[in-house]
mmCIF file of C-alpha atoms and ligand atoms in Angstrom:
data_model
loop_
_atom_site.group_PDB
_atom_site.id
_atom_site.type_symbol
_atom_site.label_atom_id
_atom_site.label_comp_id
_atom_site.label_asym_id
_atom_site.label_seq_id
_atom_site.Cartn_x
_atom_site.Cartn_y
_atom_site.Cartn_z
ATOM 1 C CA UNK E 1 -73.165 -10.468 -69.803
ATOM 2 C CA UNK E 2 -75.551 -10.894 -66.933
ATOM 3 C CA UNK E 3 -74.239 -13.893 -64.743
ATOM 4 C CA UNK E 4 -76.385 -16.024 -63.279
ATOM 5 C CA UNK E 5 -74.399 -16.663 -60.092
ATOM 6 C CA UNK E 6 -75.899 -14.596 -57.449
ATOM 7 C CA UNK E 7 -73.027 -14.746 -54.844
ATOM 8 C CA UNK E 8 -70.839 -12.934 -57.605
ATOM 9 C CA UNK E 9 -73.563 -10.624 -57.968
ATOM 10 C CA UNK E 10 -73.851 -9.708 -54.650
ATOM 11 C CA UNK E 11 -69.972 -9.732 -54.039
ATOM 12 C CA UNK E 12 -70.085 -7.233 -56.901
ATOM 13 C CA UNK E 13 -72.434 -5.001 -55.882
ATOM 14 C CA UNK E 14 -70.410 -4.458 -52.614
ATOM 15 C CA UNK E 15 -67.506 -3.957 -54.355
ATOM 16 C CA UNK E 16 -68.996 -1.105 -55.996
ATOM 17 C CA UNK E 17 -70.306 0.617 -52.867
ATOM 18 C CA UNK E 18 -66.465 0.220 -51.703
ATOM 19 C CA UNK E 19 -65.477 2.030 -54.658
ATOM 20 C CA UNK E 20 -67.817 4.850 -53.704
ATOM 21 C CA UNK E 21 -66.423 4.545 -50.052
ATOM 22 C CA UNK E 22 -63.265 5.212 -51.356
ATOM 23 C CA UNK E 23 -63.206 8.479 -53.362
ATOM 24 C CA UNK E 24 -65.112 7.078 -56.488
ATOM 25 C CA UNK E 25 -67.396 9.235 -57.872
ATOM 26 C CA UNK E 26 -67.361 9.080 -61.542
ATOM 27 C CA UNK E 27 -70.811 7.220 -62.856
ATOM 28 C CA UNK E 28 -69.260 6.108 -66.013
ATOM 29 C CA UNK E 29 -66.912 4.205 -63.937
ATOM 30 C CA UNK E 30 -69.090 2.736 -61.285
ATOM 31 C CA UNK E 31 -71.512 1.741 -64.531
ATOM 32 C CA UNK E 32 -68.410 -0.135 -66.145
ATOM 33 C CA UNK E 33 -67.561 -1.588 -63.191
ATOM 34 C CA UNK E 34 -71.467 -2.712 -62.479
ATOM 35 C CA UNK E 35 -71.394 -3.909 -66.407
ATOM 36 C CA UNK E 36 -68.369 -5.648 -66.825
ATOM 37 C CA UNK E 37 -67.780 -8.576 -64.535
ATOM 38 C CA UNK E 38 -63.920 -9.477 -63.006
ATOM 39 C CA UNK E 39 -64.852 -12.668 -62.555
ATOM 40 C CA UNK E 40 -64.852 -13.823 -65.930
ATOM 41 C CA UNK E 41 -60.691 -12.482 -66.481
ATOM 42 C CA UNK E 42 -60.059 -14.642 -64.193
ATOM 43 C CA UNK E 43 -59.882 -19.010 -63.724
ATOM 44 C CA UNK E 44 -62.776 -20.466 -62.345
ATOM 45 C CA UNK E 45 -60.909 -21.496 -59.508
ATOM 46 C CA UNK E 46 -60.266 -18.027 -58.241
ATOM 47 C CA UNK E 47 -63.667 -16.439 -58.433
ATOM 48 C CA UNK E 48 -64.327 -16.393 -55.158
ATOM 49 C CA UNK E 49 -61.717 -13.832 -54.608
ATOM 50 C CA UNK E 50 -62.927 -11.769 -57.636
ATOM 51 C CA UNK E 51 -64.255 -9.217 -55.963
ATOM 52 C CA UNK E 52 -61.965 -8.411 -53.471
ATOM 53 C CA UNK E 53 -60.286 -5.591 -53.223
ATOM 54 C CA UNK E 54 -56.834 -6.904 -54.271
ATOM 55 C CA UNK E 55 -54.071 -7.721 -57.012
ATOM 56 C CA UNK E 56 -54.279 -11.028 -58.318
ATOM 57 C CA UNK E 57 -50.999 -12.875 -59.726
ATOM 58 C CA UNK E 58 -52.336 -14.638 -63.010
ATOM 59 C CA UNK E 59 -49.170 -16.022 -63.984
ATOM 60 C CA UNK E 60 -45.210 -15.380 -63.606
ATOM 61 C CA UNK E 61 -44.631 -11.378 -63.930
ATOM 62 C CA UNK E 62 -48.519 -10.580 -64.740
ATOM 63 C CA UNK E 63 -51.246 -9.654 -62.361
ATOM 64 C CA UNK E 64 -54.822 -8.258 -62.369
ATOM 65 C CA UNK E 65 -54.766 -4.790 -60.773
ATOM 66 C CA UNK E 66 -56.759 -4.394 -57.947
ATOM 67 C CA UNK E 67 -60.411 -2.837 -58.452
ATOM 68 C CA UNK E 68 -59.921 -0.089 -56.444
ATOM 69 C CA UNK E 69 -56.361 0.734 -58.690
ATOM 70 C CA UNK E 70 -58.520 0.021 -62.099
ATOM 71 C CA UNK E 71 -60.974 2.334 -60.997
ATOM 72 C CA UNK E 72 -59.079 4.905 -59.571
ATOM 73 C CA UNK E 73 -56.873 5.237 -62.721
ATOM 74 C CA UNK E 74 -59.991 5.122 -65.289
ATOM 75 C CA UNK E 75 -61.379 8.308 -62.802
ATOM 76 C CA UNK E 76 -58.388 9.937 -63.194
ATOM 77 C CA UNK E 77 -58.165 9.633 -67.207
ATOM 78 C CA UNK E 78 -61.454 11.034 -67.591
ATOM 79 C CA UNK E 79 -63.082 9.291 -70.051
ATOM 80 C CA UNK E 80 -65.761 10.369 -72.160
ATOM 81 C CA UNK E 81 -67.660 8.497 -75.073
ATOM 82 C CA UNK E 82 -65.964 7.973 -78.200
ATOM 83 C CA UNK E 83 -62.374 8.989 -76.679
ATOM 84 C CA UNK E 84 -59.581 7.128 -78.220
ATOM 85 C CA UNK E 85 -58.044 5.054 -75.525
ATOM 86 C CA UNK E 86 -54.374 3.656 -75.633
ATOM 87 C CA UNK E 87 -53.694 1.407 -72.785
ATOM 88 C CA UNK E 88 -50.351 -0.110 -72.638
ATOM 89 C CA UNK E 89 -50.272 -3.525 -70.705
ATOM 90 C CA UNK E 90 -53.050 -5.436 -72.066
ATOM 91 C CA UNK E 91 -53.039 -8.254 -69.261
ATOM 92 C CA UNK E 92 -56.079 -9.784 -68.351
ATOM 93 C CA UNK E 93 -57.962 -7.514 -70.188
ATOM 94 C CA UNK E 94 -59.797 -5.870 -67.389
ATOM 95 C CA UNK E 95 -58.753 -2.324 -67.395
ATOM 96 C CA UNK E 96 -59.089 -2.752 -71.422
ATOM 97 C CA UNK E 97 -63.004 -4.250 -70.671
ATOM 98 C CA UNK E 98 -63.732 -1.470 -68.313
ATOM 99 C CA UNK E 99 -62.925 1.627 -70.682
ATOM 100 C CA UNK E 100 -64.713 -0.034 -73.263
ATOM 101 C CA UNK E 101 -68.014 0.081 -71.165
ATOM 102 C CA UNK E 102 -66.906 3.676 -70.409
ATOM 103 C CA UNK E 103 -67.753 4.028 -74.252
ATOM 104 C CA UNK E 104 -64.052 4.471 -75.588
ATOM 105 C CA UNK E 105 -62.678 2.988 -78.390
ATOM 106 C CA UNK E 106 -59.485 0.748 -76.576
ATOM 107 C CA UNK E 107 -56.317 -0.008 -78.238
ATOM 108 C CA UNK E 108 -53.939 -2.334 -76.096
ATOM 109 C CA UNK E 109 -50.657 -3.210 -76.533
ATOM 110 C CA UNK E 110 -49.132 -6.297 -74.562
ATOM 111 C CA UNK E 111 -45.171 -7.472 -75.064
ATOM 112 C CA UNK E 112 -45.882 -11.198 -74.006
ATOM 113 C CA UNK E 113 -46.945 -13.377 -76.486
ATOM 114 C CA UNK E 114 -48.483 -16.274 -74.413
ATOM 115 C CA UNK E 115 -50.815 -13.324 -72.330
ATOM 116 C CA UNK E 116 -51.510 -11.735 -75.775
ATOM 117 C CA UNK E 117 -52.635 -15.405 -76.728
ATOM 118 C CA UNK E 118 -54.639 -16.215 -74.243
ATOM 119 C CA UNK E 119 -56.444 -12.571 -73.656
ATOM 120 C CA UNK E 120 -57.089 -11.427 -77.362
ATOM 121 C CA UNK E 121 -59.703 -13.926 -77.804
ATOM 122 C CA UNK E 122 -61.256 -13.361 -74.392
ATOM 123 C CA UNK E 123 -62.041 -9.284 -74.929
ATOM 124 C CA UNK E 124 -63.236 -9.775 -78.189
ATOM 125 C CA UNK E 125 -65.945 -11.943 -76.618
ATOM 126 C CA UNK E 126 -66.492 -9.707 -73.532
ATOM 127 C CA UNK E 127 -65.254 -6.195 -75.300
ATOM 128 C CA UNK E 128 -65.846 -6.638 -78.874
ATOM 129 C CA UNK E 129 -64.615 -3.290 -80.180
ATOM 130 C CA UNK E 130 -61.240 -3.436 -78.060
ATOM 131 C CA UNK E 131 -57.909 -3.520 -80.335
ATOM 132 C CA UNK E 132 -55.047 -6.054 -79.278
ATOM 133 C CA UNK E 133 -51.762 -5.505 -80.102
ATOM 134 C CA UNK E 134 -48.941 -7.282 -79.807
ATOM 135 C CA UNK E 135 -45.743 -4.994 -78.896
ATOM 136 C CA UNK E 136 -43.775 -3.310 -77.127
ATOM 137 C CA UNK E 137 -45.766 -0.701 -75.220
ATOM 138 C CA UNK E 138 -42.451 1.834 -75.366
ATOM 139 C CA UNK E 139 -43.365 2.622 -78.659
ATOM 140 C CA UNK E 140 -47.038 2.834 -78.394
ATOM 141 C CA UNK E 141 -49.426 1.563 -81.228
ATOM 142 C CA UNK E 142 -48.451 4.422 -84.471
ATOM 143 C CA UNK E 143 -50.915 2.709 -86.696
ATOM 144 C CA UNK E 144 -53.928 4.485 -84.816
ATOM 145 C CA UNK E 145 -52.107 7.441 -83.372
ATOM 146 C CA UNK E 146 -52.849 10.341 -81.909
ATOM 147 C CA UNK E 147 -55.227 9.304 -79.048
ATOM 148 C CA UNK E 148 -57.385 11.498 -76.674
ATOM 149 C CA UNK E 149 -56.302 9.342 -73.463
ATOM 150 C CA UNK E 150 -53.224 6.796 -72.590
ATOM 151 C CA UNK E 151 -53.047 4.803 -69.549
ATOM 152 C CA UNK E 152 -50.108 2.325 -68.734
ATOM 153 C CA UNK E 153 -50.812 -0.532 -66.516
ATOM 154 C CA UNK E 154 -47.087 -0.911 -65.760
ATOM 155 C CA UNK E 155 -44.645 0.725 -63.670
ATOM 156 C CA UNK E 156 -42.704 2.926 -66.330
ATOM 157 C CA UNK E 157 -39.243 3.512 -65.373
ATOM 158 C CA UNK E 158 -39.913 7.079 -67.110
ATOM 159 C CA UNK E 159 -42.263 8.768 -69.152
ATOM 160 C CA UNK E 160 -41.886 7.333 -73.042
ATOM 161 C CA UNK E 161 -41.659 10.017 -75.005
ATOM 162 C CA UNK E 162 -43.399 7.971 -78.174
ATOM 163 C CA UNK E 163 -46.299 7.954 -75.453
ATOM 164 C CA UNK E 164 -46.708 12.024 -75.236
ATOM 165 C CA UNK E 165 -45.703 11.848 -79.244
ATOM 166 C CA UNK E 166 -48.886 9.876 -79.776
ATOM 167 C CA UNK E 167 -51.466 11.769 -77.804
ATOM 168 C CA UNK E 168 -53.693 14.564 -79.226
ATOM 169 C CA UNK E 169 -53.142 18.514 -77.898
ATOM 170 C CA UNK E 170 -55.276 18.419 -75.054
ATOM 171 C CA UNK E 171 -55.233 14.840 -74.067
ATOM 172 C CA UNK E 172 -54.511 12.908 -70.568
ATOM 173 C CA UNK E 173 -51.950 10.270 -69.821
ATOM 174 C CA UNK E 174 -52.468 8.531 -66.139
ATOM 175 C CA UNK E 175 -48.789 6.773 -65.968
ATOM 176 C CA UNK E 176 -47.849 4.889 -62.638
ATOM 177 C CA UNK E 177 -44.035 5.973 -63.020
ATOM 178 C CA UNK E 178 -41.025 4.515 -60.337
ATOM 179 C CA UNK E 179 -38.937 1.344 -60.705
ATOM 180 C CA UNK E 180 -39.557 -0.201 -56.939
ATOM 181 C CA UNK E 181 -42.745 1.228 -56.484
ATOM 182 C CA UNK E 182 -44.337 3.810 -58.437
ATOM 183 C CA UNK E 183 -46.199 7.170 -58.292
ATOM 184 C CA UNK E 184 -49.270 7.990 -60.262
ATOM 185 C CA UNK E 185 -48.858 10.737 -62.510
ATOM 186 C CA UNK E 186 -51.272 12.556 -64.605
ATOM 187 C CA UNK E 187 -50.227 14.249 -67.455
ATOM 188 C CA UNK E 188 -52.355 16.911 -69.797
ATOM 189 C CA UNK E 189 -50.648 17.694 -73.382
ATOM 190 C CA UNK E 190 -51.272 21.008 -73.611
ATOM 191 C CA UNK E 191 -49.466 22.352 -76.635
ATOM 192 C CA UNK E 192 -47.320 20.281 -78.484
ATOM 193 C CA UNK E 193 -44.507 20.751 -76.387
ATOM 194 C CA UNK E 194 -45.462 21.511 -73.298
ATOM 195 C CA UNK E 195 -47.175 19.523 -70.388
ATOM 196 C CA UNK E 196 -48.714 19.986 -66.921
ATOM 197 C CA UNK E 197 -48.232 16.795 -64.458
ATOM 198 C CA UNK E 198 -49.589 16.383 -61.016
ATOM 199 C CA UNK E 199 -49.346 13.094 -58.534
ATOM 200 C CA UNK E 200 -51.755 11.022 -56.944
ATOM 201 C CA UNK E 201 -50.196 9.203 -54.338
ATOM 202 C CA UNK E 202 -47.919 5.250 -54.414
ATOM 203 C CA UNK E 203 -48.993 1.924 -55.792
ATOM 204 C CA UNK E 204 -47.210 -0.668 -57.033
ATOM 205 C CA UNK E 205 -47.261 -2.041 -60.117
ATOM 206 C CA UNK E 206 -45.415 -4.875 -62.450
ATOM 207 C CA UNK E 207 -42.438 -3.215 -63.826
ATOM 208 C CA UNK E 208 -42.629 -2.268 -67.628
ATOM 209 C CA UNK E 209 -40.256 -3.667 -69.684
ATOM 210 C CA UNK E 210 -38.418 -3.216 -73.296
ATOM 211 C CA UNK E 211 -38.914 -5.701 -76.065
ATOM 212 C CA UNK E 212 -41.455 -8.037 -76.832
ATOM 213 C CA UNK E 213 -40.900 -11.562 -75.543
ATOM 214 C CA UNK E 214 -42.051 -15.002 -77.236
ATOM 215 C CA UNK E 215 -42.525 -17.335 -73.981
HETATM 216 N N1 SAH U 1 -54.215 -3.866 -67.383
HETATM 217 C C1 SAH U 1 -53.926 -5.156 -66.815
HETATM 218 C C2 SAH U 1 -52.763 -5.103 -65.841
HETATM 219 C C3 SAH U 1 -51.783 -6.184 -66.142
HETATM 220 S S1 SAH U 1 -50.228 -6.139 -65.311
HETATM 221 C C4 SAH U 1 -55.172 -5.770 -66.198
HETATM 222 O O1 SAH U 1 -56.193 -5.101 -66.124
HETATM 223 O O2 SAH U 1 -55.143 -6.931 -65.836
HETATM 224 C C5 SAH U 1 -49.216 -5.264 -66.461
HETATM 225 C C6 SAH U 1 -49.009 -5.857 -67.829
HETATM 226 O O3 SAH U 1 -48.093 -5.005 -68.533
HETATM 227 C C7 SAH U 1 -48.370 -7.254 -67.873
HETATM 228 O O4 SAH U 1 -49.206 -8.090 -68.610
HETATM 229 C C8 SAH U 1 -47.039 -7.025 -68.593
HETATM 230 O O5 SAH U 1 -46.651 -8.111 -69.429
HETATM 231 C C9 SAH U 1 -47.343 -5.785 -69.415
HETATM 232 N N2 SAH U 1 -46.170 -5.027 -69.863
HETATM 233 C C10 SAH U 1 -45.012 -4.768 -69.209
HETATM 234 N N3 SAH U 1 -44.178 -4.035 -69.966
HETATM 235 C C11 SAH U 1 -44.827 -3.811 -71.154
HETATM 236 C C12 SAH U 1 -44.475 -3.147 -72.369
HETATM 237 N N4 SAH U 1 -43.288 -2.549 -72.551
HETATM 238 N N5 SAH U 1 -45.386 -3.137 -73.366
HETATM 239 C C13 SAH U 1 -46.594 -3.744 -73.229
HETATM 240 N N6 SAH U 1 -46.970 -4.402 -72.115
HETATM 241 C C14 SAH U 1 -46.098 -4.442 -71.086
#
């Protein structure tokens, strides 16, 4: 999806240099990030600001994590080819778009209908293989269950225990966790009962909520 805007490209390109700046250091996810291009989740209108370093609101309670938050959290879930990814919080599809170009196979779950809509269409142009789903993200996606990796895109009040259910002996979660602001937790499954966590720091996220909603 090579775009023939060379501001963008250039914008893009420094982005990714301020990804290695910042503690990035995983190839696969500096390749994604070179592959895949933000500007196209987003409305013409705010391209200019596509590569910068920040959250975007994209409507009411939805935004487009920052780069730096995208790329930090697909470092930390340590993605390798053919990994079964479950990402909770589909969005604008971004995260979704860049673990596909990591080479994992992305199931997404989103609980509004009008985002689901409007961003099921758009990754199967720009992500072909990704899955969209339309629920609620407490209860993860059964029908393709157990998955090697899960990464919510929402701040989880706690740690769903249908999430840890659904992921494979040996597997990662990367959960921002916190109801104000949130703490990033890692999580390894390493027997079916047990689990090692360790933190990486504060970010804020949208809050996660129950149900699906129609709107
Ligand atoms: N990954 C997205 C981030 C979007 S913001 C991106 O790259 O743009 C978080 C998203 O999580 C919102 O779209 C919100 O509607 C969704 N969300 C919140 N609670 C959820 C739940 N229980 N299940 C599924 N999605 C949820």
């Amino acid at each position: 999806m090579a775009t023939q805007n060379y501001l963008l490209l250039g914008q893009k390109k420094r982005m990714i240099e301020q990804l290695r700046q910042r503690g990035i250091s995983d190839e696969n996810v500096l390749n994604a990030f070179d592959k895949m291009e933000r500007h196209l989740f987003l409305e013409s209108l705010l391209w200019p600001q596509a590569y910068e370093d920040t959250a975007i609101v994209i409507s009411t309670d939805q935004t487009i994590s920052k780069p730096s938050t995208v790329a930090f959290q697909s470092q930390l879930l340590e993605v390798r080819k053919g990994h079964k990814v479950l990402e909770i919080g589909t969005g604008s599809g971004f995260q979704a778009a860049i673990l596909y170009a990591m080479g994992a196979k992305v199931y997404t779950v989103e609980r509004q209908i009008a985002l689901f809509k409007h961003t099921k269409p758009l990754l199967a142009q720009l992500a072909p293989s990704v899955v969209t789903y339309y629920g609620d993200g407490f209860k993860g996606y059964p029908a393709f269950a157990p998955y090697d990796r899960v990464i919510v895109t929402c701040g989880a009040p706690d740690i769903p225990q249908a999430l840890l259910d659904q992921m494979v002996v040996g597997g990662i979660m990367v959960i921002p966790v916190g109801t104000e602001s949130q703490i990033m937790k890692k999580i390894v499954k390493i027997s079916d009962s047990e689990y090692e966590e360790e933190d990486f720091g504060d970010f804020v996220f949208v809050p996660m909520l129950k149900e699906r909603v129609r709107k």
